[in-house]
Short mmCIF file of C-alpha atoms in Angstrom, two decimals:
data_model
loop_
_atom_site.label_atom_id
_atom_site.label_comp_id
_atom_site.label_asym_id
_atom_site.label_seq_id
_atom_site.Cartn_x
_atom_site.Cartn_y
_atom_site.Cartn_z
CA MET S 1 44.72 -0.09 33.48
CA TYR S 2 41.62 0.03 31.32
CA THR S 3 41.29 1.81 28.04
CA LEU S 4 37.99 3.30 27.06
CA THR S 5 37.00 2.53 23.53
CA PRO S 6 35.46 5.54 21.80
CA ARG S 7 31.82 4.85 21.09
CA CYS S 8 32.29 5.33 17.36
CA HIS S 9 34.80 2.48 17.38
CA LEU S 10 32.44 0.10 19.07
CA PRO S 11 30.56 -2.40 16.92
CA PRO S 12 26.89 -1.62 16.47
CA LEU S 13 24.71 -3.03 19.23
CA ARG S 14 23.21 -6.29 18.06
CA ARG S 15 19.66 -6.87 19.24
CA SER S 16 19.79 -10.59 18.51
CA PRO S 17 22.48 -13.03 17.48
CA PRO S 18 22.72 -13.43 13.72
CA PRO S 19 20.99 -16.59 12.51
CA CYS S 20 23.06 -19.47 11.22
CA GLN S 21 24.06 -19.23 7.61
CA VAL S 22 22.16 -21.54 5.28
CA ALA S 23 24.40 -24.51 4.48
CA SER S 24 25.83 -24.25 1.03
CA THR S 25 26.59 -27.21 -1.23
CA THR S 26 29.80 -25.62 -2.45
CA THR S 27 32.87 -25.37 -0.26
CA THR S 28 34.26 -21.93 0.03
CA THR S 29 36.88 -20.53 2.30
CA SER S 30 35.19 -17.20 2.64
CA PRO S 31 31.52 -16.31 2.86
CA ALA S 32 29.82 -15.93 -0.48
CA PRO S 33 29.31 -12.28 -1.34
CA VAL S 34 25.82 -10.90 -0.93
CA PRO S 35 24.28 -10.52 -4.39
CA VAL S 36 24.51 -6.86 -5.20
CA PRO S 37 21.51 -5.39 -6.92
CA SER S 38 22.28 -3.35 -9.99
CA SER S 39 20.63 -0.34 -8.32
CA LEU S 40 23.20 -0.29 -5.48
CA SER S 41 23.34 3.48 -5.52
CA ALA S 42 19.62 3.51 -4.64
CA VAL S 43 19.97 1.01 -1.78
CA PRO S 44 20.39 2.76 1.57
CA PRO S 45 23.14 1.15 3.65
CA ARG S 46 22.87 0.66 7.39
CA ALA S 47 23.27 3.88 9.33
CA ASP S 48 26.62 4.78 10.81
CA PRO S 49 26.34 4.70 14.65
CA ASP S 50 27.46 8.35 14.73
CA GLU S 51 24.43 9.27 12.70
CA LEU S 52 22.13 7.96 15.42
CA ARG S 53 23.30 10.47 18.00
CA SER S 54 21.66 13.83 18.48
CA THR S 55 23.48 16.90 17.26
CA TRP S 56 23.12 20.42 18.63
CA PRO S 57 21.06 21.66 15.66
CA GLN S 58 18.75 18.68 16.13
CA ARG S 59 18.39 19.46 19.82
CA ALA S 60 17.68 23.08 18.98
CA TRP S 61 14.92 22.21 16.55
CA THR S 62 13.41 19.73 18.95
CA LEU S 63 13.40 22.43 21.61
CA ALA S 64 11.85 24.92 19.22
CA GLY S 65 9.09 22.51 18.26
CA THR S 66 8.43 21.67 21.88
CA ALA S 67 8.29 25.33 22.78
CA ALA S 68 5.78 26.02 20.00
CA ILE S 69 3.57 23.18 21.20
CA LEU S 70 3.75 24.19 24.85
CA SER S 71 3.04 27.78 23.90
CA SER S 72 -0.06 26.78 22.02
CA LEU S 73 -1.31 24.57 24.83
CA SER S 74 -0.59 27.18 27.48
CA THR S 75 -2.43 29.80 25.42
CA SER S 76 -5.41 27.50 25.47
CA ALA S 77 -5.11 26.93 29.23
CA SER S 78 -4.75 30.63 29.99
CA LEU S 79 -7.80 31.45 27.89
CA VAL S 80 -9.82 28.93 29.88
CA ALA S 81 -8.41 30.26 33.17
CA ALA S 82 -9.25 33.80 32.18
CA GLY S 83 -12.82 32.74 31.60
CA SER S 84 -12.83 33.94 28.02
CA GLY S 85 -12.16 30.57 26.44
CA GLY S 86 -15.33 28.79 27.42
CA SER S 87 -15.40 25.66 29.56
CA PRO S 88 -12.39 23.35 29.84
CA ALA S 89 -14.43 20.59 28.26
CA GLU S 90 -14.15 22.17 24.82
CA PRO S 91 -10.35 22.33 24.69
CA LEU S 92 -10.18 18.81 26.05
CA ALA S 93 -12.55 17.57 23.39
CA ALA S 94 -10.58 19.46 20.78
CA ALA S 95 -7.35 17.86 21.99
CA LEU S 96 -8.93 14.43 21.74
CA ALA S 97 -10.14 15.18 18.24
CA ALA S 98 -6.64 16.32 17.34
CA TYR S 99 -5.16 13.10 18.76
CA SER S 100 -7.53 11.10 16.55
CA LEU S 101 -6.94 13.21 13.46
CA ALA S 102 -3.17 13.06 13.94
CA ASP S 103 -3.37 9.27 13.74
CA LEU S 104 -5.21 9.54 10.43
CA ALA S 105 -2.80 12.19 9.15
CA THR S 106 0.25 10.08 9.95
CA GLY S 107 -1.37 7.19 8.11
CA VAL S 108 -2.06 9.19 4.99
CA TYR S 109 1.44 10.71 4.94
CA HIS S 110 3.06 7.35 5.62
CA TRP S 111 1.04 5.75 2.80
CA PHE S 112 2.11 8.47 0.43
CA VAL S 113 5.85 8.33 1.11
CA ASP S 114 5.88 4.52 1.24
CA ASN S 115 4.26 4.20 -2.18
CA TYR S 116 5.24 7.11 -4.36
CA GLY S 117 8.34 9.02 -5.31
CA ASP S 118 11.95 8.37 -4.43
CA ALA S 119 15.00 10.13 -2.99
CA ASP S 120 15.02 12.58 -5.91
CA THR S 121 11.44 13.72 -5.48
CA PRO S 122 11.29 17.47 -4.72
CA VAL S 123 10.35 18.43 -1.15
CA PHE S 124 9.67 14.86 -0.03
CA GLY S 125 12.80 13.15 -1.32
CA LEU S 126 14.66 13.06 2.01
CA GLN S 127 11.60 11.78 3.83
CA ILE S 128 11.03 9.06 1.25
CA ALA S 129 14.67 8.01 1.51
CA ALA S 130 14.35 7.92 5.29
CA PHE S 131 11.28 5.72 5.14
CA GLN S 132 13.07 3.51 2.65
CA GLY S 133 16.01 3.19 5.05
CA HIS S 134 13.60 2.39 7.84
CA HIS S 135 12.01 -0.42 5.84
CA ARG S 136 15.47 -1.83 5.19
CA TYR S 137 16.60 -1.56 8.81
CA PRO S 138 13.49 -1.28 10.99
CA SER S 139 15.30 -1.62 14.30
CA THR S 140 17.66 1.31 13.69
CA ILE S 141 14.97 3.70 14.91
CA THR S 142 15.22 2.20 18.38
CA ARG S 143 18.88 3.17 18.59
CA ARG S 144 18.42 6.82 17.65
CA GLU S 145 18.73 9.34 20.42
CA PRO S 146 15.46 11.21 21.00
CA CYS S 147 16.32 14.52 19.31
CA ASN S 148 17.89 12.65 16.42
CA ASN S 149 14.59 10.83 15.98
CA LEU S 150 12.21 13.74 16.45
CA HIS S 151 14.00 16.80 15.16
CA ALA S 152 12.58 16.78 11.62
CA LEU S 153 8.98 16.66 12.80
CA ALA S 154 9.77 19.15 15.57
CA ARG S 155 11.17 21.53 12.99
CA ALA S 156 7.98 21.26 10.93
CA ALA S 157 5.97 21.93 14.09
CA ALA S 158 8.08 24.94 15.01
CA LEU S 159 7.78 26.44 11.53
CA ALA S 160 4.09 25.71 11.03
CA LEU S 161 2.60 25.90 14.49
CA ALA S 162 3.99 29.20 15.64
CA PRO S 163 2.44 31.29 12.84
CA THR S 164 -0.78 29.27 13.01
CA ASP S 165 -1.11 29.88 16.71
CA ALA S 166 -0.36 33.56 16.23
CA ALA S 167 -3.04 33.78 13.58
CA LEU S 168 -5.54 32.09 15.87
CA SER S 169 -4.70 34.56 18.63
CA ALA S 170 -5.03 37.49 16.25
CA ALA S 171 -8.42 36.22 15.14
CA GLY S 172 -9.55 35.85 18.75
CA CYS S 173 -10.19 32.14 18.40
CA PRO S 174 -11.33 30.24 21.50
CA ALA S 175 -9.19 28.00 23.69
CA ALA S 176 -10.38 24.92 21.83
CA ALA S 177 -8.70 26.07 18.62
CA HIS S 178 -5.33 26.51 20.34
CA ALA S 179 -5.75 23.18 22.09
CA PHE S 180 -6.53 21.49 18.77
CA VAL S 181 -3.50 22.77 16.88
CA GLY S 182 -1.18 22.27 19.86
CA ALA S 183 -2.35 18.72 20.49
CA PHE S 184 -2.26 17.88 16.79
CA ALA S 185 1.32 19.09 16.50
CA ALA S 186 2.32 17.27 19.68
CA CYS S 187 0.88 13.98 18.44
CA VAL S 188 2.51 14.31 15.06
CA VAL S 189 5.91 15.10 16.56
CA LEU S 190 5.63 12.36 19.15
CA SER S 191 4.39 9.87 16.54
CA GLN S 192 8.02 9.20 15.70
CA GLN S 193 8.69 8.31 19.35
CA PHE S 194 5.58 6.11 19.43
CA HIS S 195 6.87 4.56 16.21
CA ALA S 196 10.24 3.83 17.84
CA TRP S 197 8.50 2.24 20.84
CA ALA S 198 6.51 0.11 18.40
CA HIS S 199 9.79 -1.37 17.23
CA GLU S 200 11.37 -1.70 20.66
CA LYS S 201 11.65 -4.91 22.59
CA ARG S 202 9.14 -5.15 25.42
CA ARG S 203 11.74 -5.28 28.18
CA ARG S 204 13.36 -2.07 26.96
CA LEU S 205 10.18 -0.01 26.93
CA PRO S 206 9.88 2.77 29.52
CA PRO S 207 7.44 2.01 32.35
CA GLY S 208 3.84 2.39 31.34
CA VAL S 209 4.42 2.39 27.59
CA GLU S 210 3.56 -1.26 27.17
CA ALA S 211 0.30 -0.70 29.02
CA LEU S 212 -0.53 2.25 26.79
CA GLN S 213 0.23 0.14 23.75
CA GLY S 214 -1.95 -2.64 25.06
CA ALA S 215 -4.77 -0.20 25.72
CA GLY S 216 -4.61 1.15 22.17
CA VAL S 217 -3.56 4.62 23.33
CA LEU S 218 -0.26 4.20 21.51
CA VAL S 219 0.29 2.13 18.39
CA SER S 220 1.12 -1.41 19.42
CA ARG S 221 4.15 -3.42 18.42
CA ALA S 222 2.02 -6.17 16.90
CA MET S 223 -0.03 -3.75 14.83
CA HIS S 224 3.01 -1.96 13.48
CA ALA S 225 4.83 -5.24 12.82
CA ALA S 226 1.99 -6.08 10.43
CA HIS S 227 2.93 -3.02 8.41
CA HIS S 228 6.47 -4.35 8.05
CA ARG S 229 5.27 -7.53 6.41
CA GLN S 230 4.75 -8.08 2.70
CA PRO S 231 3.20 -6.40 0.80
CA TYR S 232 3.58 -3.46 3.21
CA ASN S 233 0.15 -2.07 2.45
CA THR S 234 -1.64 -2.07 5.80
CA ASN S 235 -1.43 -0.42 9.21
CA TYR S 236 0.03 2.87 8.10
CA CYS S 237 -1.10 4.95 11.11
CA ILE S 238 1.46 5.36 13.88
CA VAL S 239 0.03 7.53 16.67
CA SER S 240 -2.53 5.21 18.26
CA GLY S 241 -3.36 3.06 15.25
CA MET S 242 -7.06 3.63 15.88
CA TRP S 243 -7.72 4.36 12.23
CA ASN S 244 -5.87 1.30 10.90
CA GLY S 245 -8.82 -1.06 11.28
CA VAL S 246 -11.24 1.13 9.37
CA LEU S 247 -8.77 2.13 6.68
CA ASP S 248 -7.73 -1.46 6.06
CA ARG S 249 -11.18 -3.04 6.34
CA TYR S 250 -12.67 -0.63 3.82
CA ARG S 251 -9.56 -0.65 1.62
CA VAL S 252 -9.40 3.11 1.62
CA PHE S 253 -5.79 3.25 0.51
CA GLU S 254 -6.42 0.68 -2.20
CA ALA S 255 -9.19 2.90 -3.53
CA LEU S 256 -6.90 5.93 -3.45
CA GLU S 257 -4.20 3.94 -5.23
CA MET S 258 -6.65 2.93 -7.94
CA VAL S 259 -7.76 6.53 -8.41
CA VAL S 260 -4.15 7.73 -8.64
CA TYR S 261 -3.37 4.93 -11.09
CA PHE S 262 -6.27 5.68 -13.38
CA ARG S 263 -5.63 9.42 -13.24
CA THR S 264 -1.85 9.40 -13.64
CA GLY S 265 -0.78 5.89 -14.67
CA ILE S 266 1.55 5.74 -11.65
CA ARG S 267 1.60 2.45 -9.76
CA PRO S 268 2.15 2.47 -6.00
CA ARG S 269 5.11 0.49 -4.69
CA SER S 270 2.87 -1.87 -2.72
CA TRP S 271 1.36 -3.29 -5.91
CA ASP S 272 4.62 -4.73 -7.09
CA GLU S 273 7.11 -7.24 -5.81
CA THR S 274 9.05 -5.34 -3.20
CA ASP S 275 12.20 -3.86 -4.65
CA ALA S 276 15.40 -4.97 -2.92
CA SER S 277 16.07 -1.40 -1.89
CA TRP S 278 12.91 -1.42 0.25
CA THR S 279 13.11 -4.96 1.56
CA GLU S 280 14.06 -5.55 5.16
CA VAL S 281 17.65 -6.68 5.61
CA THR S 282 17.66 -9.96 7.49
CA GLY S 283 20.20 -11.21 9.97
CA ALA S 284 21.91 -13.37 7.34
CA GLU S 285 22.46 -10.42 5.11
CA HIS S 286 23.77 -8.39 8.06
CA ALA S 287 26.29 -11.09 8.87
CA ALA S 288 27.40 -11.45 5.27
CA ALA S 289 27.78 -7.71 4.85
CA GLY S 290 29.78 -7.34 8.07
CA ASP S 291 29.90 -3.87 9.60
CA ASP S 292 30.45 -2.05 6.38
CA GLY S 293 27.60 0.35 6.94
CA LEU S 294 29.92 3.29 7.39
CA LEU S 295 28.83 5.06 4.27
CA GLN S 296 26.72 8.16 3.88
CA THR S 297 23.13 7.48 4.69
CA ALA S 298 20.26 9.33 3.08
CA SER S 299 18.38 10.24 6.17
CA ILE S 300 16.20 12.99 7.40
CA ASN S 301 18.31 12.91 10.50
CA SER S 302 21.37 14.36 8.82
CA SER S 303 22.29 17.47 10.68
CA ASP S 304 21.80 20.90 9.16
CA MET E 1 -16.24 -18.35 -1.61
CA ALA E 2 -12.77 -19.10 -0.31
CA PHE E 3 -9.94 -17.98 -2.49
CA THR E 4 -7.70 -20.94 -3.19
CA PRO E 5 -4.20 -19.90 -4.19
CA ALA E 6 -2.51 -22.01 -6.81
CA THR E 7 1.17 -22.72 -7.27
CA ALA E 8 0.85 -21.43 -10.82
CA CYS E 9 1.20 -17.99 -9.37
CA CYS E 10 4.58 -18.51 -7.77
CA ASN E 11 6.97 -16.69 -10.07
CA PRO E 12 6.44 -14.37 -12.96
CA SER E 13 7.14 -16.23 -16.16
CA LEU E 14 8.11 -13.15 -18.11
CA PRO E 15 11.05 -10.83 -17.61
CA LEU E 16 9.50 -7.58 -16.58
CA ALA E 17 10.62 -4.04 -17.32
CA PRO E 18 11.51 -1.78 -14.42
CA ARG E 19 8.95 0.63 -13.12
CA ALA E 20 8.96 3.99 -14.78
CA SER E 21 8.77 5.76 -11.44
CA SER E 22 12.13 5.14 -9.85
CA ARG E 23 13.51 1.70 -9.07
CA GLY E 24 15.71 -0.71 -11.03
CA PRO E 25 14.44 -4.14 -11.87
CA ALA E 26 13.39 -6.36 -9.01
CA THR E 27 16.19 -8.71 -8.20
CA ARG E 28 14.38 -11.46 -6.51
CA ALA E 29 11.18 -13.18 -7.42
CA GLN E 30 8.87 -13.82 -4.54
CA ALA E 31 6.59 -16.73 -4.03
CA LEU E 32 3.64 -14.45 -3.47
CA LEU E 33 0.51 -15.88 -4.84
CA CYS E 34 -1.46 -13.70 -7.21
CA THR E 35 0.38 -10.56 -6.17
CA PRO E 36 0.43 -8.10 -9.02
CA SER E 37 4.02 -7.41 -9.94
CA THR E 38 5.94 -5.14 -12.22
CA SER E 39 4.15 -4.86 -15.46
CA ALA E 40 5.83 -4.18 -18.74
CA PHE E 41 3.39 -1.31 -19.02
CA HIS E 42 4.44 0.79 -16.06
CA GLY E 43 3.96 4.44 -16.53
CA LEU E 44 1.49 3.80 -19.34
CA ARG E 45 -1.37 6.14 -18.82
CA ALA E 46 -4.35 4.01 -17.95
CA PRO E 47 -7.40 4.43 -20.17
CA ALA E 48 -9.56 7.32 -19.04
CA ALA E 49 -12.40 6.26 -16.81
CA PRO E 50 -15.53 5.86 -18.91
CA ALA E 51 -18.39 8.28 -18.56
CA PRO E 52 -21.32 5.90 -18.68
CA ARG E 53 -24.70 7.42 -19.33
CA TRP E 54 -26.05 5.93 -16.13
CA ARG E 55 -23.57 7.19 -13.53
CA ARG E 56 -23.64 5.51 -10.14
CA ALA E 57 -21.40 5.84 -7.09
CA ALA E 58 -22.24 2.62 -5.23
CA ALA E 59 -19.29 0.31 -4.80
CA SER E 60 -20.91 -2.90 -3.70
CA THR E 61 -24.44 -3.93 -4.54
CA GLY E 62 -26.38 -6.37 -6.64
CA ILE E 63 -28.78 -3.68 -7.82
CA VAL E 64 -28.05 -2.18 -11.19
CA CYS E 65 -29.21 0.54 -13.39
CA GLY E 66 -27.66 0.47 -16.84
CA LYS E 67 -28.36 -0.18 -20.46
CA VAL E 68 -27.98 -3.95 -20.09
CA THR E 69 -30.31 -5.13 -17.38
CA LYS E 70 -31.58 -8.41 -16.09
CA GLY E 71 -33.83 -10.00 -18.67
CA SER E 72 -32.38 -8.09 -21.59
CA VAL E 73 -30.25 -9.42 -24.39
CA PRO E 74 -27.02 -7.46 -24.45
CA PRO E 75 -25.73 -6.04 -27.74
CA ASN E 76 -23.28 -8.29 -29.54
CA PHE E 77 -19.65 -7.24 -29.67
CA THR E 78 -16.48 -8.42 -31.38
CA LEU E 79 -13.27 -7.75 -29.51
CA LYS E 80 -9.75 -9.13 -29.78
CA ASP E 81 -8.66 -11.68 -27.21
CA GLN E 82 -5.23 -11.98 -25.60
CA ASN E 83 -3.91 -13.69 -28.74
CA GLY E 84 -5.19 -11.00 -31.05
CA LYS E 85 -8.01 -13.19 -32.35
CA PRO E 86 -11.40 -11.52 -32.79
CA VAL E 87 -14.06 -13.04 -30.52
CA SER E 88 -17.79 -12.35 -30.75
CA LEU E 89 -20.26 -12.76 -27.93
CA ASN E 90 -22.69 -14.50 -30.31
CA LYS E 91 -20.21 -17.33 -30.70
CA PHE E 92 -21.11 -18.50 -27.18
CA LYS E 93 -24.86 -18.79 -27.74
CA GLY E 94 -26.06 -22.17 -26.59
CA LYS E 95 -24.10 -22.12 -23.38
CA PRO E 96 -24.14 -19.91 -20.29
CA VAL E 97 -21.56 -17.14 -20.30
CA VAL E 98 -20.08 -15.17 -17.44
CA VAL E 99 -18.90 -11.79 -18.71
CA TYR E 100 -16.96 -9.85 -16.10
CA PHE E 101 -15.85 -6.27 -16.58
CA TYR E 102 -12.86 -5.28 -14.46
CA PRO E 103 -10.83 -2.07 -14.15
CA ALA E 104 -7.35 -3.08 -15.37
CA ASP E 105 -4.79 -5.86 -15.62
CA GLU E 106 -2.09 -6.11 -12.95
CA THR E 107 -3.98 -4.22 -10.28
CA PRO E 108 -4.52 -5.92 -6.92
CA GLY E 109 -8.29 -6.40 -7.08
CA CYS E 110 -8.33 -7.50 -10.69
CA THR E 111 -5.55 -9.97 -10.11
CA LYS E 112 -7.36 -11.47 -7.14
CA GLN E 113 -10.51 -11.70 -9.21
CA ALA E 114 -8.80 -13.30 -12.21
CA CYS E 115 -7.01 -15.83 -10.03
CA ALA E 116 -10.26 -16.63 -8.24
CA PHE E 117 -11.98 -17.29 -11.57
CA ARG E 118 -9.01 -19.42 -12.57
CA ASP E 119 -9.10 -21.44 -9.38
CA SER E 120 -12.81 -22.12 -9.79
CA TYR E 121 -12.67 -22.58 -13.54
CA GLU E 122 -13.40 -26.28 -13.28
CA LYS E 123 -16.67 -25.50 -11.56
CA PHE E 124 -17.58 -23.10 -14.33
CA LYS E 125 -16.72 -25.76 -16.93
CA LYS E 126 -18.80 -28.28 -15.03
CA ALA E 127 -21.74 -25.90 -15.23
CA GLY E 128 -21.08 -25.70 -18.98
CA ALA E 129 -20.29 -22.02 -18.75
CA GLU E 130 -17.69 -19.88 -20.46
CA VAL E 131 -15.86 -17.08 -18.62
CA ILE E 132 -14.87 -13.88 -20.39
CA GLY E 133 -12.99 -11.01 -18.76
CA ILE E 134 -13.15 -7.54 -20.32
CA SER E 135 -11.13 -4.44 -19.53
CA GLY E 136 -9.82 -1.43 -21.41
CA ASP E 137 -6.27 -2.85 -21.63
CA ASP E 138 -4.84 -3.88 -24.98
CA THR E 139 -4.17 -7.41 -26.22
CA ALA E 140 -0.50 -7.31 -25.26
CA SER E 141 -1.38 -6.44 -21.67
CA HIS E 142 -3.96 -9.23 -21.58
CA LYS E 143 -1.48 -11.70 -22.99
CA ALA E 144 1.11 -10.88 -20.35
CA PHE E 145 -1.51 -10.93 -17.59
CA ALA E 146 -2.98 -14.27 -18.74
CA GLN E 147 0.43 -15.88 -19.12
CA LYS E 148 1.72 -14.66 -15.80
CA TYR E 149 -1.21 -16.00 -13.81
CA ARG E 150 -1.98 -18.96 -16.11
CA LEU E 151 -5.50 -17.76 -16.76
CA PRO E 152 -7.39 -20.41 -18.76
CA PHE E 153 -10.22 -18.18 -19.94
CA THR E 154 -10.64 -15.45 -22.52
CA LEU E 155 -9.66 -11.86 -21.88
CA LEU E 156 -10.97 -9.31 -24.34
CA ALA E 157 -9.46 -5.92 -25.10
CA ASP E 158 -12.18 -3.30 -24.97
CA GLU E 159 -9.95 -0.47 -26.09
CA GLY E 160 -11.65 2.86 -25.63
CA ASN E 161 -14.14 1.13 -23.29
CA ARG E 162 -16.70 1.09 -26.08
CA VAL E 163 -18.43 -2.11 -24.96
CA ARG E 164 -18.30 -1.02 -21.32
CA LYS E 165 -20.18 2.14 -22.26
CA GLU E 166 -22.62 0.28 -24.51
CA TRP E 167 -23.51 -2.11 -21.72
CA GLY E 168 -23.75 0.76 -19.26
CA VAL E 169 -21.31 -0.62 -16.71
CA PRO E 170 -21.40 1.98 -13.94
CA GLY E 171 -18.21 3.59 -12.68
CA ASP E 172 -17.22 3.88 -9.02
CA LEU E 173 -16.15 6.75 -6.82
CA PHE E 174 -18.07 9.26 -8.89
CA GLY E 175 -16.78 7.88 -12.15
CA THR E 176 -13.09 7.96 -11.28
CA LEU E 177 -12.77 4.18 -11.39
CA PRO E 178 -14.01 1.80 -14.09
CA GLY E 179 -16.62 -0.40 -12.44
CA ARG E 180 -16.25 -4.06 -11.57
CA GLN E 181 -19.43 -5.74 -12.75
CA THR E 182 -20.21 -9.31 -13.76
CA TYR E 183 -23.06 -10.48 -15.99
CA VAL E 184 -24.37 -14.03 -16.17
CA LEU E 185 -25.98 -14.83 -19.50
CA ASP E 186 -28.05 -17.98 -19.99
CA LYS E 187 -27.96 -20.29 -23.01
CA GLN E 188 -30.24 -17.98 -24.96
CA GLY E 189 -27.94 -15.04 -24.31
CA VAL E 190 -30.34 -13.35 -21.88
CA VAL E 191 -28.88 -11.67 -18.82
CA GLN E 192 -30.02 -13.54 -15.73
CA TYR E 193 -27.87 -11.91 -13.06
CA ILE E 194 -25.70 -8.88 -12.57
CA TYR E 195 -23.28 -8.46 -9.67
CA ASN E 196 -21.30 -5.33 -8.86
CA ASN E 197 -18.59 -5.13 -6.20
CA GLN E 198 -15.46 -3.06 -6.69
CA PHE E 199 -13.49 -3.86 -3.53
CA GLN E 200 -14.43 -7.47 -2.83
CA PRO E 201 -13.51 -8.98 -6.19
CA GLU E 202 -13.47 -12.61 -5.04
CA LYS E 203 -17.15 -12.44 -4.23
CA HIS E 204 -17.98 -12.28 -7.93
CA ILE E 205 -17.04 -15.94 -8.30
CA GLY E 206 -19.25 -17.30 -5.54
CA GLU E 207 -22.19 -15.18 -6.56
CA THR E 208 -22.06 -16.15 -10.20
CA LEU E 209 -21.52 -19.85 -9.49
CA LYS E 210 -24.62 -19.84 -7.32
CA ILE E 211 -26.66 -18.46 -10.18
CA LEU E 212 -25.14 -20.78 -12.75
CA GLN E 213 -26.12 -23.77 -10.70
CA SER E 214 -29.73 -22.67 -10.86
CA LEU E 215 -29.79 -22.01 -14.61
#
């Protein structure tokens, strides 16, 4: 009676209807081709819908990262409960400090990958390509399944946090130290979820998230939208965004960029006219390009 | 003073080489006003930050310690302008001169500052003053910078930052950045005002105009 269409055969979910094409003075029977930049190989195409789903390796890494974080936090809690970790106020204060520092750390990292290097850069190449793809298609992040979105950061947490926590235990550090590293890792991993919520439409947000965004606990949609506007050189932090005001008001990143420029001669991307390969694809370009985004995507979310 | 963008800044007038770092040439010009864009000199190692004798870390203040101070007559210099022509400071005796030292062409702050001087240039002319910008870039860089943003005033190439060191322009961030300092000289060539502000470049214009009006 009814046939189920496999999900991979469905057209990508459109968040809004494509805008009307600008009227052209020439009559053509087919839409004019989108001007292709000469650096097409460097331009990330729209992600294949299959690439937005979580894979088992991604789920495994997300679980591993979560386990490392929970282990760290529970170590802190058990130290407090055992009476050897001092008062609970210290770990709580440490967790708050970690939450604040994580916001700053995400800002610095985000500034770095947005402005320097490219897909061929050692170590950071995949991340830079992923951020480039995100700037081209900002809403794609809202369609990623959770483990697909978080697995890369969760993997970093699993690999870095576990030995750190073990070292802290071996050194007999207090509960506050475990709480700090656990909370820091949690905020960094979850920053990608907060980032996704900052791109999501209000009506699709889980209950309570909008209130947290409004209260400044999570980075707000308005604040992060400012980052996605030319020249893409503000509002880099994506946990709570609490550091964005200070960093932008005092032009901290501009100062860093000047220092890097005078030391190395390397210009940050935000100083120049935005390259096509980093510019957001608008609805008109989507419509003209059709659904041809079925090519390989350079993404940190490629499965291992 | 309010920064008034001008339509002269709409599109780069020169074809620009791709960045040395990674990307191909930009494929669409943007109507961004006074936004520094791809320079033909990407990847060129910027001149080393000067090591002025009087080192100072302050980024924004009107107070100065340096070789050229308020009330002194700065040493003359002869530098090439954006057209390769030698220009001496002494040539401007008899009229007030605003000499502004800036870090480098085609950087965000310096572009804002240059465009702000351009947009207020009529006011400087009305006050009978000349405006001279000096940085460590060469004449070719100045020419491209001046053409791109339609700068009507003189840019001088202080290669090796010799004049910057002679005048004692202090660096910023512990000497890692060339300082952004503006001197207002009166008709006798005596320094009447010095203003230093690295990260609020547009303020240099308002501050110097205020002083010029009182000279």
